[in-house]
Amino acid sequence: MLEVRKVSKTYQHKPILRDVSFTLGPGQSLGVAGHNGSGKSTLLSIVAQVLPPDEGEILVDGAPLRRGRGKAGVLFGYVPQENSLLEDLTVRETLAFWQKVYGLPAAGLFSPSSVPVMLGLDQIRKKRVARLSGGMQKRVSIAIALLRQPRFLLLDEALTALDRGYRMALENYLAAFLSQGNSILYSSHEIGELVGFCSHILVLRRGETAFHGEAGAFPAEGDNTTELDALLNP
């Protein structure tokens, strides 16, 4: 169980997040929606232990996480919105590097059932990262996040750049990932995408929670446009 309790963050005296709280249980997927600047990326960075909150805390199974401790890295697989790969390395070298960092066996990187093969990375393994498209780089980032099979997968606008075929394959993989008792925190500006995939929805507006509940309770597009606009408008 992942718990986020009253997390707040300020940057240059401007509030980015204000008392945001939620829980994410085994097998659940929480979609985080909101306009640019609503605090989505900041929230995922804090949960991933990349940024510290100014106030509040993150707990896993009732125990608070502390930045700099190894446990968080094992628990979370994080795909940030911006690609941050080493451009001089090939795809194969990049994945092998992270295998070594994670202490994983070197064998099996491109086995038929592996995540890199599912994402088509075996076909571009010799290409340097600098020569990859944004969508290809995103596939590499997703594969890195999934290499050591984390309990919690954090995806920040991670699927929008993917080609349709790879996206469908990944969505099937993520459905199986959830069925094994893992959890996903998934941010996107595509609200229809979140409602279609996630079991729960969290809407941020100016850093505050505008909606938090089951996806089935979220107002659908076309059903109540006024209510939907009120939730999503900055």
XYZ file of C-alpha atoms in Angstrom:
234
model
C 0.000 0.000 0.000
C 1.311 3.423 -1.010
C 0.135 6.395 1.036
C 0.710 10.053 0.227
C -0.195 12.225 3.196
C -0.750 15.982 2.952
C 2.148 16.603 0.577
C 2.939 20.255 -0.171
C 5.652 21.849 -2.287
C 6.605 25.457 -2.974
C 8.994 26.733 -5.644
C 10.300 30.299 -5.605
C 7.581 31.251 -3.117
C 4.878 29.847 -5.410
C 2.776 26.930 -4.101
C 3.007 23.973 -6.503
C 1.208 21.363 -4.359
C -1.067 21.927 -1.368
C -2.010 19.133 1.038
C -2.353 16.408 -1.605
C -3.257 12.997 -0.183
C -4.177 9.622 -1.660
C -3.700 5.881 -1.194
C -2.801 3.352 -3.868
C -3.467 -0.270 -3.065
C -2.304 -3.520 -4.714
C -3.657 -3.901 -8.223
C -4.875 -0.306 -8.397
C -4.006 2.324 -10.990
C -4.399 6.011 -10.162
C -4.603 8.503 -13.015
C -3.438 12.037 -12.229
C -5.036 14.702 -14.436
C -4.739 18.452 -14.675
C -3.540 21.237 -16.930
C 0.137 22.129 -17.322
C 1.311 23.722 -14.094
C -1.250 21.911 -11.958
C 1.478 19.978 -10.101
C 1.281 16.545 -11.783
C 4.995 16.143 -12.536
C 6.011 17.557 -9.169
C 3.762 15.053 -7.408
C 5.253 12.080 -9.258
C 8.800 13.357 -8.626
C 8.081 13.528 -4.908
C 6.569 10.050 -4.815
C 9.626 8.737 -6.710
C 11.867 10.350 -4.056
C 13.514 12.586 -6.668
C 12.256 15.730 -4.930
C 11.616 16.183 -1.202
C 8.228 17.528 -0.109
C 8.199 20.710 1.956
C 5.496 19.136 4.099
C 3.822 15.744 4.295
C 5.180 12.234 3.881
C 5.192 9.136 1.674
C 4.560 5.738 3.274
C 4.761 2.192 1.922
C 2.997 -0.496 3.950
C 2.715 1.996 6.825
C 6.437 2.839 6.983
C 7.641 6.346 5.996
C 10.129 6.536 3.126
C 13.247 8.617 3.533
C 15.180 10.101 0.619
C 18.583 8.577 0.067
C 17.553 5.134 1.310
C 17.929 2.202 -1.080
C 14.458 0.815 -0.437
C 12.686 3.476 -2.522
C 14.731 2.633 -5.607
C 13.715 -1.011 -5.456
C 10.040 -0.226 -4.904
C 9.563 2.356 -7.651
C 10.024 2.369 -11.395
C 9.873 5.990 -12.562
C 9.483 7.314 -16.113
C 9.774 11.125 -16.044
C 8.153 13.345 -18.639
C 11.498 14.486 -20.042
C 13.953 11.886 -21.349
C 17.241 11.923 -19.416
C 19.224 9.183 -21.151
C 22.965 9.188 -21.919
C 22.973 10.059 -25.609
C 26.426 8.625 -26.433
C 25.386 5.078 -25.488
C 23.579 2.613 -27.721
C 20.243 1.153 -26.667
C 21.941 -2.096 -25.697
C 24.659 -0.297 -23.721
C 22.037 1.810 -21.946
C 19.993 -1.184 -20.833
C 23.111 -3.165 -19.870
C 24.327 -0.211 -17.805
C 21.087 -0.128 -15.825
C 21.120 -3.909 -15.430
C 24.496 -3.532 -13.751
C 23.345 -0.605 -11.598
C 20.373 -2.668 -10.422
C 22.528 -5.734 -9.755
C 20.603 -7.863 -12.253
C 22.045 -10.827 -14.189
C 23.548 -9.788 -17.516
C 21.858 -12.625 -19.408
C 18.346 -12.449 -20.816
C 18.245 -8.760 -21.695
C 16.680 -9.486 -25.094
C 15.014 -12.809 -24.342
C 11.725 -13.319 -26.239
C 9.578 -12.585 -23.165
C 11.560 -9.548 -21.953
C 10.224 -6.005 -21.716
C 12.854 -4.630 -24.163
C 11.677 -7.111 -26.822
C 8.025 -6.329 -26.092
C 8.864 -2.660 -26.746
C 10.777 -3.454 -29.938
C 14.144 -2.384 -28.565
C 15.893 -5.490 -29.869
C 15.390 -4.075 -33.372
C 17.247 -0.842 -32.525
C 19.738 -2.181 -29.982
C 22.770 -0.900 -31.931
C 21.446 2.642 -32.380
C 22.841 5.439 -30.272
C 20.312 7.201 -28.047
C 21.126 10.532 -29.695
C 19.762 9.200 -32.994
C 16.466 7.955 -31.572
C 13.137 9.725 -31.920
C 11.356 10.957 -28.818
C 9.025 7.969 -28.913
C 11.927 5.524 -29.171
C 13.697 7.193 -26.257
C 10.513 6.911 -24.227
C 10.414 3.172 -24.911
C 13.962 2.878 -23.568
C 13.013 4.834 -20.424
C 9.998 2.584 -19.818
C 12.121 -0.547 -20.253
C 14.647 0.778 -17.711
C 11.861 1.461 -15.206
C 10.532 -2.092 -15.579
C 13.867 -3.974 -15.617
C 13.766 -4.925 -11.946
C 10.014 -5.409 -11.712
C 9.071 -2.635 -9.260
C 5.977 -2.738 -7.077
C 4.973 0.787 -8.063
C 5.303 2.124 -11.606
C 5.214 5.920 -11.982
C 4.478 7.126 -15.523
C 4.597 10.868 -16.251
C 3.021 11.472 -19.671
C 4.842 8.300 -20.736
C 2.466 6.751 -23.265
C 1.533 9.701 -25.476
C 4.757 9.524 -27.540
C 4.462 5.805 -28.303
C 3.429 4.368 -31.650
C 0.027 2.695 -31.539
C 1.371 -0.874 -31.791
C 3.871 -0.485 -28.961
C 1.341 1.379 -26.894
C -1.187 -1.444 -27.172
C 1.493 -4.002 -26.288
C 2.524 -1.950 -23.270
C -1.069 -1.500 -22.102
C -1.504 -5.286 -22.213
C 1.699 -5.691 -20.221
C 0.544 -3.124 -17.655
C -2.787 -4.918 -17.229
C -0.835 -8.083 -16.363
C 1.450 -6.002 -14.114
C -1.593 -4.843 -12.137
C -3.066 -8.334 -11.969
C 0.069 -9.439 -10.092
C -0.733 -7.016 -7.254
C 1.473 -4.149 -8.395
C 0.301 -0.545 -8.694
C 0.553 2.288 -11.235
C 0.541 6.063 -10.788
C -0.048 7.514 -14.241
C -0.248 11.210 -15.152
C -1.609 12.491 -18.450
C -3.380 15.500 -19.913
C -5.571 13.047 -21.878
C -8.432 12.594 -19.424
C -10.200 10.030 -21.625
C -7.060 7.903 -21.612
C -6.914 7.953 -17.821
C -10.578 7.118 -17.332
C -10.271 4.230 -19.800
C -7.241 2.680 -18.123
C -7.150 3.684 -14.455
C -9.280 2.390 -11.599
C -9.110 5.727 -9.756
C -8.686 9.377 -10.777
C -7.010 12.324 -9.031
C -7.513 15.770 -10.569
C -5.155 18.578 -9.567
C -6.106 22.229 -10.063
C -3.553 24.865 -9.072
C -1.805 22.264 -6.922
C -4.906 21.273 -4.957
C -7.132 18.201 -5.187
C -10.218 18.998 -7.277
C -11.404 15.373 -7.518
C -10.301 12.054 -6.053
C -12.318 8.892 -6.440
C -13.119 5.848 -8.545
C -12.939 6.318 -12.303
C -16.577 5.299 -12.600
C -17.596 8.314 -10.508
C -15.707 10.760 -12.696
C -17.936 12.856 -15.012
C -17.587 11.494 -18.550
C -17.035 13.750 -21.535
C -20.368 14.563 -23.117
C -22.388 13.570 -20.049
C -21.841 16.683 -17.987
C -19.560 19.092 -19.812
C -20.057 21.876 -17.279
C -18.988 19.700 -14.354
C -16.012 18.320 -16.291
C -14.855 21.792 -17.336
C -15.132 23.000 -13.762
C -12.846 20.200 -12.578
C -10.217 20.556 -15.290
C -10.061 24.282 -15.942
C -7.150 26.033 -14.239
